[in-house]
PDB file of C-alpha atoms in Angstrom:
ATOM      1  CA  MET A   1      31.897  -6.777  23.291  1.00 52.00           C
ATOM      2  CA  SER A   2      28.381  -4.880  22.809  1.00 49.00           C
ATOM      3  CA  GLN A   3      27.789  -5.258  26.441  1.00 54.00           C
ATOM      4  CA  LEU A   4      30.642  -4.070  27.828  1.00 49.00           C
ATOM      5  CA  LEU A   5      30.532  -0.603  25.757  1.00 45.00           C
ATOM      6  CA  THR A   6      27.153  -0.468  26.146  1.00 51.00           C
ATOM      7  CA  THR A   7      27.336  -0.884  30.103  1.00 54.00           C
ATOM      8  CA  VAL A   8      30.482   1.407  30.705  1.00 47.00           C
ATOM      9  CA  ALA A   9      28.882   3.467  28.427  1.00 50.00           C
ATOM     10  CA  LEU A  10      25.732   3.554  30.311  1.00 51.00           C
ATOM     11  CA  GLY A  11      27.949   3.656  33.593  1.00 55.00           C
ATOM     12  CA  ALA A  12      29.947   6.842  32.872  1.00 49.00           C
ATOM     13  CA  LEU A  13      26.656   9.115  31.698  1.00 48.00           C
ATOM     14  CA  PHE A  14      25.187   7.807  34.950  1.00 47.00           C
ATOM     15  CA  LEU A  15      27.927   9.083  36.856  1.00 47.00           C
ATOM     16  CA  SER A  16      28.474  12.402  35.447  1.00 49.00           C
ATOM     17  CA  ALA A  17      24.950  12.970  36.537  1.00 47.00           C
ATOM     18  CA  PHE A  18      25.890  12.566  40.221  1.00 45.00           C
ATOM     19  CA  TYR A  19      26.337  15.870  41.616  1.00 42.00           C
ATOM     20  CA  ARG A  20      22.986  17.029  39.691  1.00 45.00           C
ATOM     21  CA  GLY A  21      21.020  14.236  41.654  1.00 44.00           C
ATOM     22  CA  THR A  22      23.190  14.801  44.794  1.00 41.00           C
ATOM     23  CA  LEU A  23      21.511  18.263  45.074  1.00 36.00           C
ATOM     24  CA  GLN A  24      17.978  17.177  43.723  1.00 42.00           C
ATOM     25  CA  THR A  25      18.200  14.344  46.284  1.00 40.00           C
ATOM     26  CA  THR A  26      19.035  16.819  48.809  1.00 40.00           C
ATOM     27  CA  ALA A  27      16.489  19.630  48.127  1.00 39.00           C
ATOM     28  CA  GLU A  28      13.958  17.306  47.283  1.00 41.00           C
ATOM     29  CA  THR A  29      13.890  15.581  50.627  1.00 40.00           C
ATOM     30  CA  PRO A  30      11.529  16.828  52.903  1.00 47.00           C
ATOM     31  CA  VAL A  31      11.646  17.463  56.678  1.00 48.00           C
ATOM     32  CA  PRO A  32      10.205  15.405  59.433  1.00 76.00           C
ATOM     33  CA  ILE A  33      11.896  12.697  57.414  1.00 88.00           C
ATOM     34  CA  GLN A  34      15.904  12.582  56.990  1.00 89.00           C
ATOM     35  CA  ARG A  35      18.540  10.379  56.323  1.00 93.00           C
ATOM     36  CA  LYS A  36      21.179   9.831  58.716  1.00 92.00           C
ATOM     37  CA  SER A  37      22.738   6.672  57.193  1.00 94.00           C
ATOM     38  CA  PHE A  38      23.509   4.546  53.997  1.00 96.00           C
ATOM     39  CA  ALA A  39      25.149   1.758  53.941  1.00 95.00           C
ATOM     40  CA  TRP A  40      26.587  -0.964  51.363  1.00 94.00           C
ATOM     41  CA  LYS A  41      28.171  -3.620  49.833  1.00 93.00           C
ATOM     42  CA  ALA A  42      28.761  -5.854  47.014  1.00 92.00           C
ATOM     43  CA  SER A  43      30.357  -8.521  45.828  1.00 92.00           C
ATOM     44  CA  LEU A  44      31.422 -10.955  42.523  1.00 94.00           C
ATOM     45  CA  ASN A  45      32.021 -14.178  43.685  1.00 94.00           C
ATOM     46  CA  ARG A  46      35.450 -15.547  40.656  1.00 94.00           C
ATOM     47  CA  GLY A  47      34.298 -18.989  41.286  1.00 93.00           C
ATOM     48  CA  THR A  48      30.708 -19.144  40.834  1.00 93.00           C
ATOM     49  CA  GLY A  49      30.207 -15.487  38.695  1.00 93.00           C
ATOM     50  CA  ILE A  50      26.715 -15.001  40.637  1.00 95.00           C
ATOM     51  CA  ALA A  51      27.108 -11.064  41.666  1.00 95.00           C
ATOM     52  CA  SER A  52      25.435  -9.764  45.801  1.00 94.00           C
ATOM     53  CA  SER A  53      24.588  -6.541  46.837  1.00 94.00           C
ATOM     54  CA  SER A  54      22.730  -4.748  49.554  1.00 94.00           C
ATOM     55  CA  GLU A  55      22.157  -1.113  50.345  1.00 96.00           C
ATOM     56  CA  THR A  56      20.527   0.218  53.664  1.00 95.00           C
ATOM     57  CA  SER A  57      19.384   3.603  55.020  1.00 96.00           C
ATOM     58  CA  ALA A  58      18.646   4.830  57.841  1.00 94.00           C
ATOM     59  CA  PHE A  59      15.499   7.776  57.817  1.00 94.00           C
ATOM     60  CA  GLU A  60      14.990   9.423  61.462  1.00 89.00           C
ATOM     61  CA  VAL A  61      11.746  11.544  61.807  1.00 77.00           C
ATOM     62  CA  GLY A  62      11.923  14.813  62.621  1.00 70.00           C
ATOM     63  CA  ARG A  63       9.329  17.118  64.723  1.00 61.00           C
ATOM     64  CA  ARG A  64       7.554  19.858  62.776  1.00 53.00           C
ATOM     65  CA  ASP A  65       7.247  23.049  64.569  1.00 53.00           C
ATOM     66  CA  ASP A  66       3.347  23.204  63.578  1.00 52.00           C
ATOM     67  CA  ASN A  67       0.666  21.440  64.482  1.00 53.00           C
ATOM     68  CA  SER A  68       0.489  19.411  60.964  1.00 51.00           C
ATOM     69  CA  ASN A  69       2.060  15.607  63.067  1.00 53.00           C
ATOM     70  CA  LYS A  70      -0.244  13.470  61.113  1.00 55.00           C
ATOM     71  CA  ASP A  71       3.083  12.282  59.103  1.00 56.00           C
ATOM     72  CA  GLU A  72       5.555  12.377  62.613  1.00 52.00           C
ATOM     73  CA  GLU A  73       2.198  10.354  64.186  1.00 53.00           C
ATOM     74  CA  ASN A  74       1.559   7.792  61.238  1.00 56.00           C
ATOM     75  CA  ILE A  75       5.854   6.309  61.236  1.00 55.00           C
ATOM     76  CA  ARG A  76       5.730   6.784  64.978  1.00 53.00           C
ATOM     77  CA  LYS A  77       3.128   4.033  65.859  1.00 48.00           C
ATOM     78  CA  PRO A  78       4.148   0.568  63.514  1.00 42.00           C
ATOM     79  CA  SER A  79       2.111  -1.079  65.874  1.00 46.00           C
ATOM     80  CA  SER A  80      -1.067   0.258  64.883  1.00 66.00           C
ATOM     81  CA  LYS A  81      -2.788  -2.601  62.553  1.00 78.00           C
ATOM     82  CA  LYS A  82      -4.167   0.526  60.748  1.00 81.00           C
ATOM     83  CA  VAL A  83      -0.938   2.633  60.193  1.00 78.00           C
ATOM     84  CA  ARG A  84       1.254  -0.733  59.166  1.00 83.00           C
ATOM     85  CA  ALA A  85      -1.116  -1.864  56.222  1.00 89.00           C
ATOM     86  CA  THR A  86      -1.681   1.576  55.016  1.00 90.00           C
ATOM     87  CA  THR A  87       2.543   1.674  55.001  1.00 90.00           C
ATOM     88  CA  LYS A  88       2.165  -1.961  53.974  1.00 93.00           C
ATOM     89  CA  ARG A  89       0.042  -0.998  50.692  1.00 93.00           C
ATOM     90  CA  ILE A  90       2.492   2.093  49.894  1.00 94.00           C
ATOM     91  CA  ALA A  91       5.491   0.817  50.396  1.00 95.00           C
ATOM     92  CA  ARG A  92       4.603  -2.344  48.091  1.00 94.00           C
ATOM     93  CA  GLU A  93       3.495   0.287  45.124  1.00 94.00           C
ATOM     94  CA  ILE A  94       6.511   1.761  45.269  1.00 96.00           C
ATOM     95  CA  PHE A  95       8.558  -1.096  45.700  1.00 96.00           C
ATOM     96  CA  SER A  96       6.268  -2.970  42.934  1.00 92.00           C
ATOM     97  CA  ASN A  97       6.968  -0.025  40.244  1.00 92.00           C
ATOM     98  CA  TYR A  98      10.655   0.295  40.903  1.00 95.00           C
ATOM     99  CA  PRO A  99      11.885  -0.151  36.593  1.00 92.00           C
ATOM    100  CA  THR A 100       9.660   2.983  35.994  1.00 91.00           C
ATOM    101  CA  PHE A 101      11.898   4.735  38.374  1.00 94.00           C
ATOM    102  CA  LEU A 102      14.903   3.870  37.181  1.00 93.00           C
ATOM    103  CA  GLY A 103      13.369   5.166  33.168  1.00 91.00           C
ATOM    104  CA  ARG A 104      13.549   8.715  35.074  1.00 91.00           C
ATOM    105  CA  PRO A 105      14.948  11.115  32.661  1.00 89.00           C
ATOM    106  CA  SER A 106      17.233  13.082  35.508  1.00 87.00           C
ATOM    107  CA  LEU A 107      18.747   9.969  36.616  1.00 88.00           C
ATOM    108  CA  THR A 108      19.693   8.186  33.037  1.00 86.00           C
ATOM    109  CA  LEU A 109      20.194  11.937  31.044  1.00 85.00           C
ATOM    110  CA  GLY A 110      17.462  10.283  28.535  1.00 87.00           C
ATOM    111  CA  LEU A 111      18.988   7.404  27.592  1.00 90.00           C
ATOM    112  CA  CYS A 112      17.028   4.666  29.016  1.00 91.00           C
ATOM    113  CA  ARG A 113      13.221   4.578  29.131  1.00 91.00           C
ATOM    114  CA  SER A 114      10.333   2.155  31.243  1.00 89.00           C
ATOM    115  CA  VAL A 115       9.008   0.216  28.852  1.00 88.00           C
ATOM    116  CA  VAL A 116       5.523  -1.145  30.142  1.00 82.00           C
ATOM    117  CA  VAL A 117       4.635  -4.509  29.092  1.00 75.00           C
ATOM    118  CA  PRO A 118       0.526  -4.805  28.187  1.00 66.00           C
ATOM    119  CA  SER A 119       0.695  -8.725  28.742  1.00 52.00           C
ATOM    120  CA  ALA A 120       2.195  -9.068  32.253  1.00 50.00           C
ATOM    121  CA  ALA A 121       0.104  -7.818  35.043  1.00 49.00           C
ATOM    122  CA  SER A 122       1.929  -7.961  38.449  1.00 50.00           C
ATOM    123  CA  THR A 123       0.288  -9.940  41.073  1.00 50.00           C
ATOM    124  CA  ILE A 124       0.172  -7.347  43.826  1.00 51.00           C
ATOM    125  CA  SER A 125      -2.298  -4.438  42.466  1.00 54.00           C
ATOM    126  CA  LYS A 126      -3.502  -3.049  39.496  1.00 55.00           C
ATOM    127  CA  ASP A 127      -1.584  -0.232  40.408  1.00 53.00           C
ATOM    128  CA  GLU A 128       1.876  -1.594  39.310  1.00 54.00           C
ATOM    129  CA  LYS A 129       2.921  -1.771  35.656  1.00 58.00           C
ATOM    130  CA  HIS A 130       5.382  -4.469  34.936  1.00 68.00           C
ATOM    131  CA  CYS A 131       8.435  -2.638  32.582  1.00 80.00           C
ATOM    132  CA  ASN A 132      11.634  -3.412  30.975  1.00 88.00           C
ATOM    133  CA  LEU A 133      14.404  -0.860  30.644  1.00 92.00           C
ATOM    134  CA  GLN A 134      15.085   0.035  27.211  1.00 92.00           C
ATOM    135  CA  THR A 135      17.869   2.433  25.526  1.00 92.00           C
ATOM    136  CA  SER A 136      15.809   5.169  24.459  1.00 90.00           C
ATOM    137  CA  LEU A 137      17.258   5.781  20.542  1.00 88.00           C
ATOM    138  CA  VAL A 138      17.194   1.629  19.703  1.00 89.00           C
ATOM    139  CA  PRO A 139      15.205  -0.144  21.488  1.00 88.00           C
ATOM    140  CA  LEU A 140      17.734  -2.799  23.115  1.00 92.00           C
ATOM    141  CA  ASN A 141      16.529  -4.344  26.973  1.00 93.00           C
ATOM    142  CA  VAL A 142      19.018  -2.920  29.490  1.00 94.00           C
ATOM    143  CA  LEU A 143      17.199  -5.356  32.243  1.00 94.00           C
ATOM    144  CA  ILE A 144      14.213  -7.126  31.798  1.00 92.00           C
ATOM    145  CA  PHE A 145      12.128  -7.561  34.656  1.00 93.00           C
ATOM    146  CA  GLY A 146       9.823 -10.310  35.823  1.00 90.00           C
ATOM    147  CA  THR A 147       6.523  -9.833  37.688  1.00 89.00           C
ATOM    148  CA  PRO A 148       6.581  -8.298  41.368  1.00 91.00           C
ATOM    149  CA  ARG A 149       6.217 -10.379  44.343  1.00 91.00           C
ATOM    150  CA  GLU A 150       5.609 -10.326  47.665  1.00 91.00           C
ATOM    151  CA  VAL A 151       7.317 -11.903  50.337  1.00 88.00           C
ATOM    152  CA  THR A 152       5.824 -13.075  53.351  1.00 81.00           C
ATOM    153  CA  PHE A 153       7.862 -12.773  56.208  1.00 67.00           C
ATOM    154  CA  SER A 154       7.914 -16.209  57.293  1.00 60.00           C
ATOM    155  CA  GLN A 155      10.438 -16.201  54.389  1.00 58.00           C
ATOM    156  CA  TYR A 156      12.335 -13.402  55.448  1.00 61.00           C
ATOM    157  CA  GLU A 157      15.888 -13.068  57.734  1.00 63.00           C
ATOM    158  CA  LYS A 158      13.882 -12.106  61.268  1.00 65.00           C
ATOM    159  CA  ARG A 159      15.261  -8.759  62.887  1.00 68.00           C
ATOM    160  CA  LYS A 160      15.352  -8.326  66.337  1.00 72.00           C
ATOM    161  CA  ASP A 161      15.933  -4.410  66.219  1.00 77.00           C
ATOM    162  CA  GLU A 162      13.436  -4.443  63.795  1.00 82.00           C
ATOM    163  CA  GLU A 163       9.842  -5.094  62.109  1.00 86.00           C
ATOM    164  CA  VAL A 164       9.529  -5.345  58.487  1.00 89.00           C
ATOM    165  CA  ILE A 165       6.498  -3.990  57.085  1.00 91.00           C
ATOM    166  CA  CYS A 166       6.860  -5.281  53.793  1.00 93.00           C
ATOM    167  CA  CYS A 167       8.824  -7.117  51.669  1.00 94.00           C
ATOM    168  CA  VAL A 168       8.964  -7.369  47.221  1.00 95.00           C
ATOM    169  CA  GLU A 169      11.338  -9.487  45.410  1.00 95.00           C
ATOM    170  CA  ILE A 170      11.333  -8.130  41.121  1.00 95.00           C
ATOM    171  CA  PRO A 171      13.024 -11.202  38.976  1.00 94.00           C
ATOM    172  CA  ILE A 172      15.279 -10.230  36.461  1.00 94.00           C
ATOM    173  CA  VAL A 173      14.691 -12.796  33.435  1.00 91.00           C
ATOM    174  CA  GLY A 174      16.508 -10.970  30.855  1.00 91.00           C
ATOM    175  CA  GLY A 175      18.613  -7.651  29.542  1.00 93.00           C
ATOM    176  CA  LEU A 176      22.191  -6.846  28.326  1.00 93.00           C
ATOM    177  CA  MET A 177      22.661  -6.061  31.988  1.00 93.00           C
ATOM    178  CA  ALA A 178      22.250  -9.792  32.663  1.00 93.00           C
ATOM    179  CA  ASN A 179      23.862 -12.944  31.611  1.00 91.00           C
ATOM    180  CA  THR A 180      20.766 -15.119  31.055  1.00 85.00           C
ATOM    181  CA  ASN A 181      22.690 -18.389  29.654  1.00 77.00           C
ATOM    182  CA  PRO A 182      24.671 -19.637  32.525  1.00 60.00           C
ATOM    183  CA  SER A 183      25.109 -23.153  30.843  1.00 56.00           C
ATOM    184  CA  SER A 184      27.392 -20.961  28.563  1.00 53.00           C
ATOM    185  CA  LEU A 185      29.752 -20.893  32.348  1.00 53.00           C
ATOM    186  CA  SER A 186      32.438 -23.372  32.589  1.00 47.00           C
ATOM    187  CA  ALA A 187      29.753 -25.254  35.684  1.00 45.00           C
ATOM    188  CA  LYS A 188      27.699 -28.024  36.006  1.00 46.00           C
ATOM    189  CA  LYS A 189      24.866 -27.603  33.658  1.00 46.00           C
ATOM    190  CA  SER A 190      21.234 -28.381  34.919  1.00 48.00           C
ATOM    191  CA  ASN A 191      18.835 -29.382  32.135  1.00 48.00           C
ATOM    192  CA  SER A 192      16.385 -30.905  34.077  1.00 43.00           C
ATOM    193  CA  LYS A 193      15.232 -27.067  35.278  1.00 48.00           C
ATOM    194  CA  ASN A 194      12.822 -25.589  32.888  1.00 53.00           C
ATOM    195  CA  ALA A 195      13.516 -22.261  31.745  1.00 47.00           C
ATOM    196  CA  SER A 196      10.783 -20.608  33.066  1.00 50.00           C
ATOM    197  CA  GLN A 197      12.225 -22.124  36.728  1.00 64.00           C
ATOM    198  CA  GLN A 198      15.575 -20.488  36.698  1.00 82.00           C
ATOM    199  CA  ASP A 199      16.803 -18.228  38.744  1.00 88.00           C
ATOM    200  CA  TYR A 200      19.020 -15.453  37.314  1.00 93.00           C
ATOM    201  CA  GLY A 201      18.120 -13.618  40.560  1.00 95.00           C
ATOM    202  CA  SER A 202      16.216 -10.649  41.859  1.00 96.00           C
ATOM    203  CA  LEU A 203      15.561  -7.091  43.164  1.00 96.00           C
ATOM    204  CA  ARG A 204      14.616  -7.993  46.897  1.00 96.00           C
ATOM    205  CA  PHE A 205      13.325  -4.221  48.621  1.00 97.00           C
ATOM    206  CA  THR A 206      12.507  -4.361  52.683  1.00 95.00           C
ATOM    207  CA  TRP A 207      10.530  -1.943  54.552  1.00 94.00           C
ATOM    208  CA  LEU A 208      11.302  -1.757  58.130  1.00 92.00           C
ATOM    209  CA  HIS A 209       9.855  -0.335  61.018  1.00 87.00           C
ATOM    210  CA  GLN A 210      12.883   0.038  64.092  1.00 84.00           C
ATOM    211  CA  LYS A 211      11.171  -1.266  67.355  1.00 73.00           C
ATOM    212  CA  LEU A 212      10.888   1.488  69.693  1.00 63.00           C
ATOM    213  CA  VAL A 213      12.070   0.197  73.349  1.00 60.00           C
ATOM    214  CA  PRO A 214      10.760   1.559  76.462  1.00 56.00           C
ATOM    215  CA  ASN A 215      12.719   3.203  78.680  1.00 53.00           C
ATOM    216  CA  SER A 216      12.279   3.070  82.814  1.00 51.00           C
ATOM    217  CA  SER A 217       9.865   5.853  82.895  1.00 52.00           C
ATOM    218  CA  GLY A 218       7.162   3.508  80.132  1.00 51.00           C
ATOM    219  CA  HIS A 219       8.100   6.159  78.140  1.00 52.00           C
ATOM    220  CA  ASN A 220       8.938   5.038  74.530  1.00 53.00           C
ATOM    221  CA  SER A 221      12.620   6.211  74.526  1.00 49.00           C
ATOM    222  CA  GLN A 222      13.253   7.261  70.672  1.00 49.00           C
ATOM    223  CA  GLN A 223       9.916   9.971  71.831  1.00 49.00           C
ATOM    224  CA  LYS A 224      12.438  11.648  73.655  1.00 45.00           C
ATOM    225  CA  SER A 225      15.265  11.473  71.662  1.00 47.00           C
ATOM    226  CA  GLN A 226      15.524  11.903  67.747  1.00 42.00           C
ATOM    227  CA  SER A 227      19.391  10.569  67.722  1.00 37.00           C
ATOM    228  CA  GLN A 228      18.005   6.659  65.813  1.00 42.00           C
ATOM    229  CA  PRO A 229      16.633   5.962  62.866  1.00 46.00           C
ATOM    230  CA  ASN A 230      12.748   5.467  62.445  1.00 81.00           C
ATOM    231  CA  ILE A 231      13.050   3.464  58.835  1.00 92.00           C
ATOM    232  CA  ILE A 232      14.881   1.143  57.494  1.00 93.00           C
ATOM    233  CA  LEU A 233      14.802   0.453  53.785  1.00 96.00           C
ATOM    234  CA  VAL A 234      17.011  -2.160  52.536  1.00 95.00           C
ATOM    235  CA  THR A 235      17.386  -2.927  49.300  1.00 96.00           C
ATOM    236  CA  GLU A 236      19.564  -6.310  47.841  1.00 95.00           C
ATOM    237  CA  ILE A 237      20.517  -8.159  45.064  1.00 95.00           C
ATOM    238  CA  VAL A 238      19.955 -12.171  45.745  1.00 94.00           C
ATOM    239  CA  GLY A 239      19.574 -15.071  44.148  1.00 94.00           C
ATOM    240  CA  LYS A 240      22.352 -16.059  41.070  1.00 94.00           C
ATOM    241  CA  TYR A 241      22.395 -12.917  39.372  1.00 95.00           C
ATOM    242  CA  ARG A 242      25.219 -12.860  36.636  1.00 94.00           C
ATOM    243  CA  PRO A 243      26.278  -9.751  35.536  1.00 94.00           C
ATOM    244  CA  SER A 244      27.609 -10.162  32.042  1.00 93.00           C
ATOM    245  CA  LEU A 245      30.484  -7.738  32.523  1.00 91.00           C
ATOM    246  CA  ALA A 246      31.765 -11.089  34.156  1.00 90.00           C
ATOM    247  CA  GLY A 247      31.745 -13.111  31.336  1.00 90.00           C
ATOM    248  CA  ASN A 248      31.390 -17.445  30.617  1.00 88.00           C
ATOM    249  CA  ILE A 249      34.577 -18.043  31.958  1.00 89.00           C
ATOM    250  CA  LEU A 250      35.206 -19.311  34.914  1.00 90.00           C
ATOM    251  CA  PRO A 251      36.961 -18.397  37.227  1.00 93.00           C
ATOM    252  CA  ILE A 252      36.297 -15.184  36.295  1.00 93.00           C
ATOM    253  CA  PRO A 253      39.961 -13.471  35.328  1.00 93.00           C
ATOM    254  CA  ALA A 254      40.975 -10.636  37.427  1.00 93.00           C
ATOM    255  CA  TRP A 255      40.660  -8.007  35.528  1.00 94.00           C
ATOM    256  CA  ARG A 256      36.881  -8.757  34.851  1.00 93.00           C
ATOM    257  CA  GLN A 257      35.980  -8.164  38.160  1.00 91.00           C
ATOM    258  CA  SER A 258      37.729  -4.842  38.561  1.00 91.00           C
ATOM    259  CA  LEU A 259      35.736  -3.721  35.549  1.00 91.00           C
ATOM    260  CA  TYR A 260      33.030  -4.819  37.298  1.00 91.00           C
ATOM    261  CA  CYS A 261      33.537  -3.443  40.944  1.00 87.00           C
ATOM    262  CA  SER A 262      34.758  -0.337  39.598  1.00 87.00           C
ATOM    263  CA  THR A 263      31.497   0.673  37.133  1.00 88.00           C
ATOM    264  CA  GLN A 264      28.257  -1.329  37.552  1.00 86.00           C
ATOM    265  CA  ARG A 265      28.909  -1.866  41.266  1.00 85.00           C
ATOM    266  CA  MET A 266      29.324   1.605  41.924  1.00 88.00           C
ATOM    267  CA  LEU A 267      26.254   2.231  39.739  1.00 90.00           C
ATOM    268  CA  HIS A 268      24.251   0.330  41.111  1.00 91.00           C
ATOM    269  CA  ALA A 269      24.678   1.640  44.596  1.00 91.00           C
ATOM    270  CA  TYR A 270      24.421   4.925  43.389  1.00 93.00           C
ATOM    271  CA  VAL A 271      20.811   4.420  41.575  1.00 95.00           C
ATOM    272  CA  MET A 272      19.715   2.599  45.025  1.00 96.00           C
ATOM    273  CA  TRP A 273      20.920   5.610  47.231  1.00 96.00           C
ATOM    274  CA  ARG A 274      19.334   7.975  45.116  1.00 96.00           C
ATOM    275  CA  TYR A 275      16.159   5.367  45.271  1.00 97.00           C
ATOM    276  CA  HIS A 276      15.706   5.347  48.638  1.00 97.00           C
ATOM    277  CA  SER A 277      15.354   9.137  48.898  1.00 96.00           C
ATOM    278  CA  PHE A 278      12.875   8.300  46.172  1.00 97.00           C
ATOM    279  CA  VAL A 279      11.229   6.253  48.239  1.00 97.00           C
ATOM    280  CA  VAL A 280      10.394   7.711  51.068  1.00 95.00           C
ATOM    281  CA  ARG A 281       9.294  11.184  49.524  1.00 94.00           C
ATOM    282  CA  GLU A 282       6.772   9.041  47.453  1.00 95.00           C
ATOM    283  CA  TYR A 283       5.544   7.735  50.656  1.00 93.00           C
ATOM    284  CA  GLN A 284       5.089  11.091  52.387  1.00 90.00           C
ATOM    285  CA  ARG A 285       3.030  12.034  48.958  1.00 92.00           C
ATOM    286  CA  LYS A 286       1.046   9.285  49.062  1.00 91.00           C
ATOM    287  CA  LEU A 287      -0.066   9.656  52.580  1.00 84.00           C
ATOM    288  CA  GLN A 288      -1.608  13.130  52.458  1.00 80.00           C
TER     289      GLN A 288
END
């Protein structure tokens, strides 16, 4: 019951900041990169209690009126090894620090904070922090994250029209919003696995570049038109993530599925909508 009340309260307060967050995101998103679309989908399987989601933002690179087009050139040449390496390094660092983004006061109204876990070091970079999300007043873990890990391209679905630049996964290992006691569910128990090997779900972050298609004149069509996006950001919940709102009874009651879809699912989509804008701003800032 306490988990349910906590989640509902956090959802209400997150959504109360929606309009303020909209204005901030719009004002802070710099040119020449602009978001052209945002799509999301989410589901909760009543039979297994496993939730999944996917959010995709398409960003278009515009043109500067001045002579300072360094950022534009960097983004418009994904085939360059140097540019790809730079983009990959920056994106990897931003993705790995996602838990620190969740603790921003403008996002949680000061109700939550990111707590650095000094004993756990990221396997990716010393600049990337391992954090948990806690409530501010009472030290309760809302979400506990594992060590960020980079996913190689062979582990990720191949795409025809986009080139994968970076993909990072952050495991979910506990917290009030995650059910990490699947043995309590009315399903087959898997006692053979060690607790450290259990899959409680992960957050996956992917940075892609849209592949440029040469036109009949031999030039990239995207260089002549600004109608197509250059950057694709994809965030997903993958694996066997079971939200606490789903409860421990299978199949999940219809009212619990409806509660999850109208609160936590909507909240997650909103957070990722803001996070995508944050990623692009941080990328531009780190390029300077």
